[in-house]
Tab-separated table of C-alpha atoms in Angstrom:
chain	number	residue	atom	x	y	z
A	1	UNK	CA	-16.797	-56.392	-14.491
A	2	UNK	CA	-13.119	-57.306	-14.208
A	3	UNK	CA	-13.548	-60.414	-16.360
A	4	UNK	CA	-15.264	-58.314	-19.048
A	5	UNK	CA	-12.299	-55.934	-19.157
A	6	UNK	CA	-9.926	-58.894	-19.491
A	7	UNK	CA	-11.942	-60.314	-22.400
A	8	UNK	CA	-11.881	-56.931	-24.201
A	9	UNK	CA	-8.110	-56.678	-23.652
A	10	UNK	CA	-7.606	-60.158	-25.134
A	11	UNK	CA	-9.771	-59.377	-28.141
A	12	UNK	CA	-8.192	-55.941	-28.763
A	13	UNK	CA	-4.611	-56.076	-27.536
A	14	UNK	CA	-3.372	-53.166	-29.642
A	15	UNK	CA	-5.897	-50.791	-28.088
A	16	UNK	CA	-4.592	-51.493	-24.603
A	17	UNK	CA	-0.982	-51.251	-25.762
A	18	UNK	CA	-1.685	-47.775	-27.147
A	19	UNK	CA	-3.432	-46.769	-23.891
A	20	UNK	CA	-0.447	-47.993	-21.896
A	21	UNK	CA	1.923	-45.958	-24.070
A	22	UNK	CA	-0.261	-42.865	-23.630
A	23	UNK	CA	-0.166	-43.292	-19.871
A	24	UNK	CA	3.611	-43.725	-20.046
A	25	UNK	CA	3.982	-40.468	-22.011
A	26	UNK	CA	1.307	-38.333	-20.349
A	27	UNK	CA	2.123	-39.420	-16.776
A	28	UNK	CA	5.539	-37.740	-16.502
A	29	UNK	CA	4.250	-34.610	-18.278
A	30	UNK	CA	1.411	-34.254	-15.802
A	31	UNK	CA	3.781	-34.869	-12.882
A	32	UNK	CA	6.198	-32.194	-14.107
A	33	UNK	CA	3.469	-29.617	-14.722
A	34	UNK	CA	1.618	-30.197	-11.464
A	35	UNK	CA	2.133	-27.128	-9.246
A	36	UNK	CA	4.107	-27.768	-6.073
A	37	UNK	CA	3.036	-25.896	-2.978
A	38	UNK	CA	3.254	-26.092	0.795
A	39	UNK	CA	0.197	-24.177	1.944
A	40	UNK	CA	-3.188	-25.159	0.528
A	41	UNK	CA	-5.255	-22.577	-1.301
A	42	UNK	CA	-8.080	-21.536	1.018
A	43	UNK	CA	-10.646	-19.619	-0.979
A	44	UNK	CA	-12.208	-17.699	1.876
A	45	UNK	CA	-11.977	-14.044	0.803
A	46	UNK	CA	-11.413	-11.486	3.534
A	47	UNK	CA	-11.471	-7.696	3.413
A	48	UNK	CA	-9.791	-5.774	6.235
A	49	UNK	CA	-10.734	-2.161	6.937
A	50	UNK	CA	-8.344	-0.193	9.162
A	51	UNK	CA	-9.555	3.035	10.790
A	52	UNK	CA	-7.169	5.446	12.481
A	53	UNK	CA	-7.886	8.333	14.832
A	54	UNK	CA	-4.894	9.391	16.915
A	55	UNK	CA	-5.553	9.834	20.625
A	56	UNK	CA	-8.790	7.859	20.871
A	57	UNK	CA	-8.875	5.096	23.485
A	58	UNK	CA	-9.755	1.493	22.526
A	59	UNK	CA	-13.234	1.648	24.069
A	60	UNK	CA	-13.959	4.909	22.249
A	61	UNK	CA	-12.657	3.409	18.995
A	62	UNK	CA	-15.001	0.471	19.497
A	63	UNK	CA	-18.077	2.535	20.353
A	64	UNK	CA	-17.618	5.475	17.985
A	65	UNK	CA	-15.848	3.902	15.003
A	66	UNK	CA	-15.961	0.103	14.771
A	67	UNK	CA	-19.514	-0.522	15.994
A	68	UNK	CA	-21.273	2.021	13.701
A	69	UNK	CA	-19.267	0.768	10.729
A	70	UNK	CA	-20.230	-2.843	11.422
A	71	UNK	CA	-23.914	-1.917	11.578
A	72	UNK	CA	-23.645	-0.261	8.163
A	73	UNK	CA	-21.857	-3.319	6.745
A	74	UNK	CA	-24.662	-5.674	7.755
A	75	UNK	CA	-27.205	-3.621	5.814
A	76	UNK	CA	-25.271	-2.769	2.637
A	77	UNK	CA	-22.805	-5.628	1.963
A	78	UNK	CA	-23.876	-9.041	0.642
A	79	UNK	CA	-22.603	-12.572	1.356
A	80	UNK	CA	-20.984	-11.825	4.728
A	81	UNK	CA	-20.002	-14.970	6.625
A	82	UNK	CA	-18.931	-13.199	9.825
A	83	UNK	CA	-17.215	-10.007	11.002
A	84	UNK	CA	-14.302	-9.637	13.418
A	85	UNK	CA	-13.247	-6.339	14.960
A	86	UNK	CA	-10.189	-5.389	17.022
A	87	UNK	CA	-9.545	-1.998	18.584
A	88	UNK	CA	-6.286	-0.512	19.824
A	89	UNK	CA	-5.315	2.989	20.979
A	90	UNK	CA	-6.088	5.133	17.954
A	91	UNK	CA	-6.619	2.174	15.605
A	92	UNK	CA	-9.620	-0.005	14.764
A	93	UNK	CA	-9.413	-3.008	12.420
A	94	UNK	CA	-12.568	-4.633	11.043
A	95	UNK	CA	-12.224	-7.929	9.140
A	96	UNK	CA	-15.117	-9.003	6.924
A	97	UNK	CA	-15.132	-12.714	6.051
A	98	UNK	CA	-17.242	-13.615	3.016
A	99	UNK	CA	-18.885	-16.783	1.796
A	100	UNK	CA	-16.768	-18.978	-0.539
A	101	UNK	CA	-17.307	-18.134	-4.183
A	102	UNK	CA	-18.313	-14.521	-3.567
A	103	UNK	CA	-17.542	-11.922	-6.219
A	104	UNK	CA	-14.743	-10.128	-4.380
A	105	UNK	CA	-14.806	-7.154	-6.761
A	106	UNK	CA	-18.449	-6.472	-5.919
A	107	UNK	CA	-17.799	-7.013	-2.212
A	108	UNK	CA	-14.862	-4.620	-2.314
A	109	UNK	CA	-17.000	-1.938	-3.990
A	110	UNK	CA	-19.748	-2.397	-1.404
A	111	UNK	CA	-17.315	-2.156	1.527
A	112	UNK	CA	-15.751	0.980	0.034
A	113	UNK	CA	-19.165	2.596	-0.398
A	114	UNK	CA	-20.147	1.650	3.158
A	115	UNK	CA	-16.944	3.212	4.539
A	116	UNK	CA	-17.724	6.496	2.779
A	117	UNK	CA	-21.206	6.531	4.273
A	118	UNK	CA	-19.785	5.736	7.721
A	119	UNK	CA	-17.422	8.727	7.573
A	120	UNK	CA	-20.325	11.087	8.323
A	121	UNK	CA	-21.070	9.183	11.526
A	122	UNK	CA	-17.469	9.150	12.757
A	123	UNK	CA	-15.726	11.747	14.942
A	124	UNK	CA	-14.840	14.959	13.143
A	125	UNK	CA	-11.507	14.909	11.328
A	126	UNK	CA	-11.180	11.148	10.881
A	127	UNK	CA	-9.584	10.059	7.626
A	128	UNK	CA	-10.974	7.456	5.179
A	129	UNK	CA	-9.898	3.936	6.124
A	130	UNK	CA	-7.316	1.702	4.518
A	131	UNK	CA	-9.009	-1.256	2.760
A	132	UNK	CA	-6.986	-4.435	2.157
A	133	UNK	CA	-7.998	-7.573	0.267
A	134	UNK	CA	-6.583	-10.982	1.163
A	135	UNK	CA	-7.707	-14.524	1.924
A	136	UNK	CA	-7.273	-17.058	4.701
A	137	UNK	CA	-4.099	-18.419	3.053
A	138	UNK	CA	-2.271	-15.083	3.362
A	139	UNK	CA	0.469	-16.105	5.821
A	140	UNK	CA	4.119	-15.046	6.248
A	141	UNK	CA	6.446	-17.317	4.269
A	142	UNK	CA	9.704	-15.359	4.329
A	143	UNK	CA	11.358	-12.599	6.333
A	144	UNK	CA	14.091	-10.246	5.142
A	145	UNK	CA	16.387	-8.592	7.707
A	146	UNK	CA	18.231	-5.373	6.849
A	147	UNK	CA	21.291	-4.347	8.832
A	148	UNK	CA	24.631	-2.687	8.303
A	149	UNK	CA	27.466	-1.028	10.176
A	150	UNK	CA	27.333	2.752	10.071
A	151	UNK	CA	23.655	2.860	9.032
A	152	UNK	CA	21.186	4.378	11.472
A	153	UNK	CA	17.722	2.979	12.139
A	154	UNK	CA	16.211	5.804	10.113
A	155	UNK	CA	18.433	5.004	7.125
A	156	UNK	CA	17.620	1.303	7.400
A	157	UNK	CA	13.898	2.039	7.463
A	158	UNK	CA	14.159	4.364	4.450
A	159	UNK	CA	16.173	1.791	2.482
A	160	UNK	CA	13.733	-0.976	3.342
A	161	UNK	CA	10.659	1.118	2.620
A	162	UNK	CA	11.758	2.854	-0.578
A	163	UNK	CA	14.559	0.760	-2.098
A	164	UNK	CA	14.064	-2.895	-1.125
A	165	UNK	CA	10.307	-3.163	-0.683
A	166	UNK	CA	9.363	-1.575	-4.026
A	167	UNK	CA	11.000	-4.213	-6.285
A	168	UNK	CA	9.867	-7.085	-4.049
A	169	UNK	CA	6.175	-6.248	-4.400
A	170	UNK	CA	6.467	-7.036	-8.126
A	171	UNK	CA	6.988	-10.739	-7.341
A	172	UNK	CA	3.753	-12.556	-8.312
A	173	UNK	CA	1.795	-13.591	-5.237
A	174	UNK	CA	3.917	-11.611	-2.745
A	175	UNK	CA	2.414	-9.070	-0.363
A	176	UNK	CA	4.810	-7.028	1.796
A	177	UNK	CA	3.496	-4.880	4.660
A	178	UNK	CA	5.414	-1.992	6.182
A	179	UNK	CA	8.751	-2.912	7.793
A	180	UNK	CA	9.131	-3.705	11.475
A	181	UNK	CA	11.688	-1.787	13.493
A	182	UNK	CA	13.629	1.249	12.408
A	183	UNK	CA	12.656	4.879	12.750
A	184	UNK	CA	10.264	6.588	10.381
A	185	UNK	CA	11.526	10.025	9.411
A	186	UNK	CA	9.414	12.944	10.570
A	187	UNK	CA	10.074	16.681	10.757
A	188	UNK	CA	9.213	17.652	14.332
A	189	UNK	CA	8.638	21.052	15.930
A	190	UNK	CA	9.384	21.157	19.669
A	191	UNK	CA	7.607	24.163	21.181
A	192	UNK	CA	9.174	26.101	24.048
A	193	UNK	CA	6.295	26.970	26.448
A	194	UNK	CA	8.324	29.635	28.266
A	195	UNK	CA	9.196	31.426	25.011
A	196	UNK	CA	5.553	31.323	23.932
A	197	UNK	CA	4.350	32.737	27.233
A	198	UNK	CA	6.954	35.533	27.161
A	199	UNK	CA	5.629	36.690	23.774
A	200	UNK	CA	1.966	36.197	24.568
A	201	UNK	CA	1.501	33.365	22.074
A	202	UNK	CA	0.016	29.893	22.241
A	203	UNK	CA	0.565	26.606	20.454
A	204	UNK	CA	-2.528	27.326	18.393
A	205	UNK	CA	-0.806	30.422	16.963
A	206	UNK	CA	2.137	28.260	15.877
A	207	UNK	CA	-0.165	25.720	14.218
A	208	UNK	CA	-2.103	28.455	12.418
A	209	UNK	CA	1.078	30.124	11.154
A	210	UNK	CA	2.471	26.814	9.949
A	211	UNK	CA	-0.740	26.035	8.057
A	212	UNK	CA	-0.899	29.508	6.496
A	213	UNK	CA	2.758	29.677	5.463
A	214	UNK	CA	3.051	26.121	4.120
A	215	UNK	CA	0.794	26.261	1.069
A	216	UNK	CA	1.490	24.904	-2.409
A	217	UNK	CA	0.203	27.393	-4.978
A	218	UNK	CA	0.786	26.579	-8.666
A	219	UNK	CA	0.976	29.746	-10.784
A	220	UNK	CA	1.681	28.329	-14.253
A	221	UNK	CA	4.351	29.350	-16.746
A	222	UNK	CA	5.893	32.546	-18.121
A	223	UNK	CA	7.051	32.925	-21.742
A	224	UNK	CA	10.024	35.214	-22.199
A	225	UNK	CA	11.246	35.528	-25.749
A	226	UNK	CA	11.518	32.102	-27.356
A	227	UNK	CA	11.595	30.224	-24.038
A	228	UNK	CA	8.824	29.288	-21.615
A	229	UNK	CA	9.640	28.967	-17.915
A	230	UNK	CA	7.753	27.144	-15.168
A	231	UNK	CA	7.251	29.465	-12.212
A	232	UNK	CA	6.742	28.567	-8.604
A	233	UNK	CA	6.275	30.558	-5.425
A	234	UNK	CA	8.249	30.235	-2.230
A	235	UNK	CA	5.019	29.784	-0.269
A	236	UNK	CA	6.162	26.353	0.995
A	237	UNK	CA	9.542	25.751	2.684
A	238	UNK	CA	11.861	23.445	0.779
A	239	UNK	CA	14.341	22.820	3.613
A	240	UNK	CA	14.019	22.152	7.313
A	241	UNK	CA	15.919	25.363	8.139
A	242	UNK	CA	13.346	27.363	6.162
A	243	UNK	CA	10.577	26.178	8.497
A	244	UNK	CA	12.238	28.015	11.380
A	245	UNK	CA	12.052	31.284	9.412
A	246	UNK	CA	8.246	31.219	9.166
A	247	UNK	CA	6.770	34.302	10.918
A	248	UNK	CA	4.316	33.357	13.638
A	249	UNK	CA	2.990	36.752	14.707
A	250	UNK	CA	3.869	40.414	14.789
A	251	UNK	CA	4.350	41.453	18.438
A	252	UNK	CA	5.201	45.108	19.202
A	253	UNK	CA	6.179	45.746	15.566
A	254	UNK	CA	8.579	42.796	15.710
A	255	UNK	CA	8.116	39.603	13.744
A	256	UNK	CA	8.298	36.521	15.924
A	257	UNK	CA	9.758	33.656	13.924
A	258	UNK	CA	9.054	29.999	14.499
A	259	UNK	CA	12.672	29.431	15.525
A	260	UNK	CA	12.196	31.968	18.367
A	261	UNK	CA	9.540	29.874	20.092
A	262	UNK	CA	10.290	26.333	18.896
A	263	UNK	CA	13.032	24.023	17.735
A	264	UNK	CA	12.670	22.485	14.278
A	265	UNK	CA	14.563	19.224	13.812
A	266	UNK	CA	14.800	16.233	11.562
A	267	UNK	CA	13.419	13.584	13.903
A	268	UNK	CA	11.282	10.496	13.789
A	269	UNK	CA	7.869	9.289	14.856
A	270	UNK	CA	7.623	7.524	18.239
A	271	UNK	CA	9.162	4.078	17.830
A	272	UNK	CA	6.843	1.211	18.787
A	273	UNK	CA	9.022	-1.825	17.951
A	274	UNK	CA	12.706	-2.692	17.715
A	275	UNK	CA	14.405	-5.456	15.731
A	276	UNK	CA	17.815	-6.925	16.637
A	277	UNK	CA	19.926	-9.096	14.327
A	278	UNK	CA	23.289	-10.343	15.649
A	279	UNK	CA	22.947	-7.909	18.531
A	280	UNK	CA	22.629	-4.867	16.261
A	281	UNK	CA	19.637	-2.734	15.385
A	282	UNK	CA	17.932	-3.861	12.211
A	283	UNK	CA	14.761	-3.656	10.134
A	284	UNK	CA	12.574	-6.666	9.376
A	285	UNK	CA	10.258	-7.120	6.402
A	286	UNK	CA	7.769	-9.991	6.196
A	287	UNK	CA	6.735	-11.447	2.842
A	288	UNK	CA	3.173	-12.786	2.818
A	289	UNK	CA	1.627	-15.232	0.392
A	290	UNK	CA	-1.301	-13.647	-1.415
A	291	UNK	CA	-3.363	-15.404	-4.074
A	292	UNK	CA	-3.008	-18.807	-5.735
A	293	UNK	CA	0.693	-18.511	-6.584
A	294	UNK	CA	2.881	-21.333	-5.308
A	295	UNK	CA	4.668	-20.613	-2.049
A	296	UNK	CA	7.948	-21.979	-3.412
A	297	UNK	CA	7.638	-19.812	-6.528
A	298	UNK	CA	7.225	-16.726	-4.338
A	299	UNK	CA	10.300	-17.593	-2.256
A	300	UNK	CA	12.398	-18.193	-5.378
A	301	UNK	CA	11.124	-14.947	-6.919
A	302	UNK	CA	12.032	-12.935	-3.820
A	303	UNK	CA	15.525	-14.439	-3.728
A	304	UNK	CA	16.014	-13.640	-7.407
A	305	UNK	CA	14.912	-10.034	-6.886
A	306	UNK	CA	17.286	-9.666	-3.944
A	307	UNK	CA	20.180	-10.914	-6.088
A	308	UNK	CA	19.258	-8.470	-8.872
A	309	UNK	CA	19.110	-5.413	-6.621
A	310	UNK	CA	22.309	-6.024	-4.637
A	311	UNK	CA	24.330	-3.910	-7.062
A	312	UNK	CA	22.088	-0.876	-6.450
A	313	UNK	CA	22.201	-1.129	-2.655
A	314	UNK	CA	24.818	0.523	-0.420
A	315	UNK	CA	27.868	-1.596	0.271
A	316	UNK	CA	27.312	-1.384	4.023
A	317	UNK	CA	23.749	-2.718	3.767
A	318	UNK	CA	23.279	-6.428	4.483
A	319	UNK	CA	20.061	-8.030	3.237
A	320	UNK	CA	19.630	-11.455	4.826
A	321	UNK	CA	16.619	-13.742	4.145
A	322	UNK	CA	15.706	-15.532	7.376
A	323	UNK	CA	12.996	-18.067	8.265
A	324	UNK	CA	12.849	-18.892	4.571
A	325	UNK	CA	11.357	-22.018	3.026
A	326	UNK	CA	13.637	-24.290	0.988
A	327	UNK	CA	13.308	-24.345	-2.773
A	328	UNK	CA	12.596	-28.070	-2.810
A	329	UNK	CA	9.970	-27.864	-0.093
A	330	UNK	CA	11.328	-31.008	1.566
A	331	UNK	CA	12.478	-29.320	4.753
A	332	UNK	CA	10.002	-26.466	4.735
A	333	UNK	CA	8.171	-25.816	7.939
A	334	UNK	CA	5.503	-23.114	7.779
A	335	UNK	CA	5.785	-20.316	10.332
A	336	UNK	CA	2.284	-19.223	11.197
A	337	UNK	CA	3.160	-17.165	14.255
A	338	UNK	CA	3.655	-13.406	14.241
A	339	UNK	CA	7.225	-12.259	13.423
A	340	UNK	CA	9.305	-11.755	16.524
A	341	UNK	CA	10.220	-8.235	17.539
A	342	UNK	CA	13.739	-9.300	18.508
A	343	UNK	CA	15.597	-11.710	16.225
A	344	UNK	CA	18.936	-13.438	16.517
A	345	UNK	CA	20.379	-14.857	13.292
A	346	UNK	CA	23.271	-17.277	13.593
A	347	UNK	CA	24.983	-20.042	11.632
A	348	UNK	CA	23.751	-23.120	13.543
A	349	UNK	CA	23.058	-25.567	10.711
A	350	UNK	CA	22.325	-28.495	12.991
A	351	UNK	CA	19.557	-26.679	14.797
A	352	UNK	CA	16.437	-28.651	15.561
A	353	UNK	CA	12.839	-27.466	15.361
A	354	UNK	CA	12.925	-25.966	18.844
A	355	UNK	CA	16.157	-24.111	18.087
A	356	UNK	CA	14.604	-22.754	14.898
A	357	UNK	CA	11.800	-21.369	16.988
A	358	UNK	CA	14.369	-19.997	19.429
A	359	UNK	CA	16.006	-18.088	16.571
A	360	UNK	CA	12.592	-16.610	15.752
A	361	UNK	CA	12.218	-15.349	19.313
A	362	UNK	CA	9.559	-17.905	20.324
A	363	UNK	CA	11.478	-20.069	22.798
A	364	UNK	CA	14.039	-19.058	25.420
A	365	UNK	CA	17.719	-19.494	24.685
A	366	UNK	CA	18.144	-23.172	25.533
A	367	UNK	CA	20.017	-25.838	23.629
A	368	UNK	CA	17.623	-28.603	22.598
A	369	UNK	CA	18.962	-32.173	22.205
A	370	UNK	CA	16.733	-32.702	19.172
A	371	UNK	CA	18.453	-32.516	15.793
A	372	UNK	CA	17.060	-31.821	12.374
A	373	UNK	CA	17.700	-34.200	9.511
A	374	UNK	CA	17.074	-31.517	6.921
A	375	UNK	CA	20.186	-30.143	5.191
A	376	UNK	CA	20.704	-26.415	5.511
A	377	UNK	CA	23.290	-25.989	2.760
A	378	UNK	CA	20.739	-24.377	0.451
A	379	UNK	CA	20.225	-21.381	2.718
A	380	UNK	CA	21.845	-18.289	1.157
A	381	UNK	CA	24.835	-16.835	2.940
A	382	UNK	CA	25.433	-19.928	5.103
A	383	UNK	CA	28.047	-22.597	4.363
A	384	UNK	CA	27.458	-26.245	5.369
A	385	UNK	CA	29.346	-27.450	8.434
A	386	UNK	CA	31.612	-30.468	7.902
A	387	UNK	CA	31.521	-33.231	10.473
A	388	UNK	CA	34.811	-34.192	12.157
A	389	UNK	CA	34.734	-37.692	10.622
A	390	UNK	CA	33.860	-36.414	7.128
A	391	UNK	CA	36.754	-36.330	4.617
A	392	UNK	CA	37.641	-32.978	3.069
């Protein structure tokens, strides 16, 4: 076989010269256009269905929500590889893993239809579930920490949720869940039991009055002369102080207002996690890889978006990418663990792998003798450290 190829090459030398030139030209083009990535593309489609019912215990969530839904899935959804379910207080998450090559659009429609059927079997008042599509390669590749002097946790959460997260989701291949840490704004009504009892009222009367007096009623427009005006009723309070003026009940010819039996305040939902950066309260956002887009392209796209939006952010807000992968991919180490609740960002450029994990909150605060050979000069916001024997 080899001798035959040699004879053909000797008889037709120009043909092999042309083939060699084609390889010389096409080779670099193919090398330049070959996509560079760190994580392999794992085409195992997964659909996650999250059910929520506040106040229900994990065993009740499993028996009354997750288990009936899984039975419906096995009879109405095709190409299921296996199903995983996790239940928490008030939350149930069902993950449906499908066979490779499945039509994910059809599977998504079938899961959505099954969830609507399952609603009739669930406890009364449960809301439709949240359905998310991803695959086995959807892993965190970058984390963005938000902090700033003079900014409260509620302000940091609002900025991360409404100002920073919205432009970042436009990066191809990036999926950004809700931020960790911070306080989610919530208008709260603290009822005074003694004031209710003195007026012969109950908490149910307050809830009924709030539902009856907080109604959006569109009434259309009114044309006066040559102008047409949009009209609206004051049937819904537009300020927090207006909520306290809602009448609850008429007792002895006297209107009992909501402010007489309760305190209305601009508060927040119960906080379940806290994020610290440099010893201060912060908000953390994780960027996940979603789809076949290169991991390095996603990281570069997120950094570019952060640079573009800095002019529109408050001056006191600091947006710091942490646990990021390098643009070249040479020193990139994938972080497959869950983001730490407490973070400590510092400027240690000679940190080894264990110290990197310490910064992520995985290892205790110990100095490891191991050193990393990867340069850290490319990390934004950090300057390279010069060795004592290095000339200026």
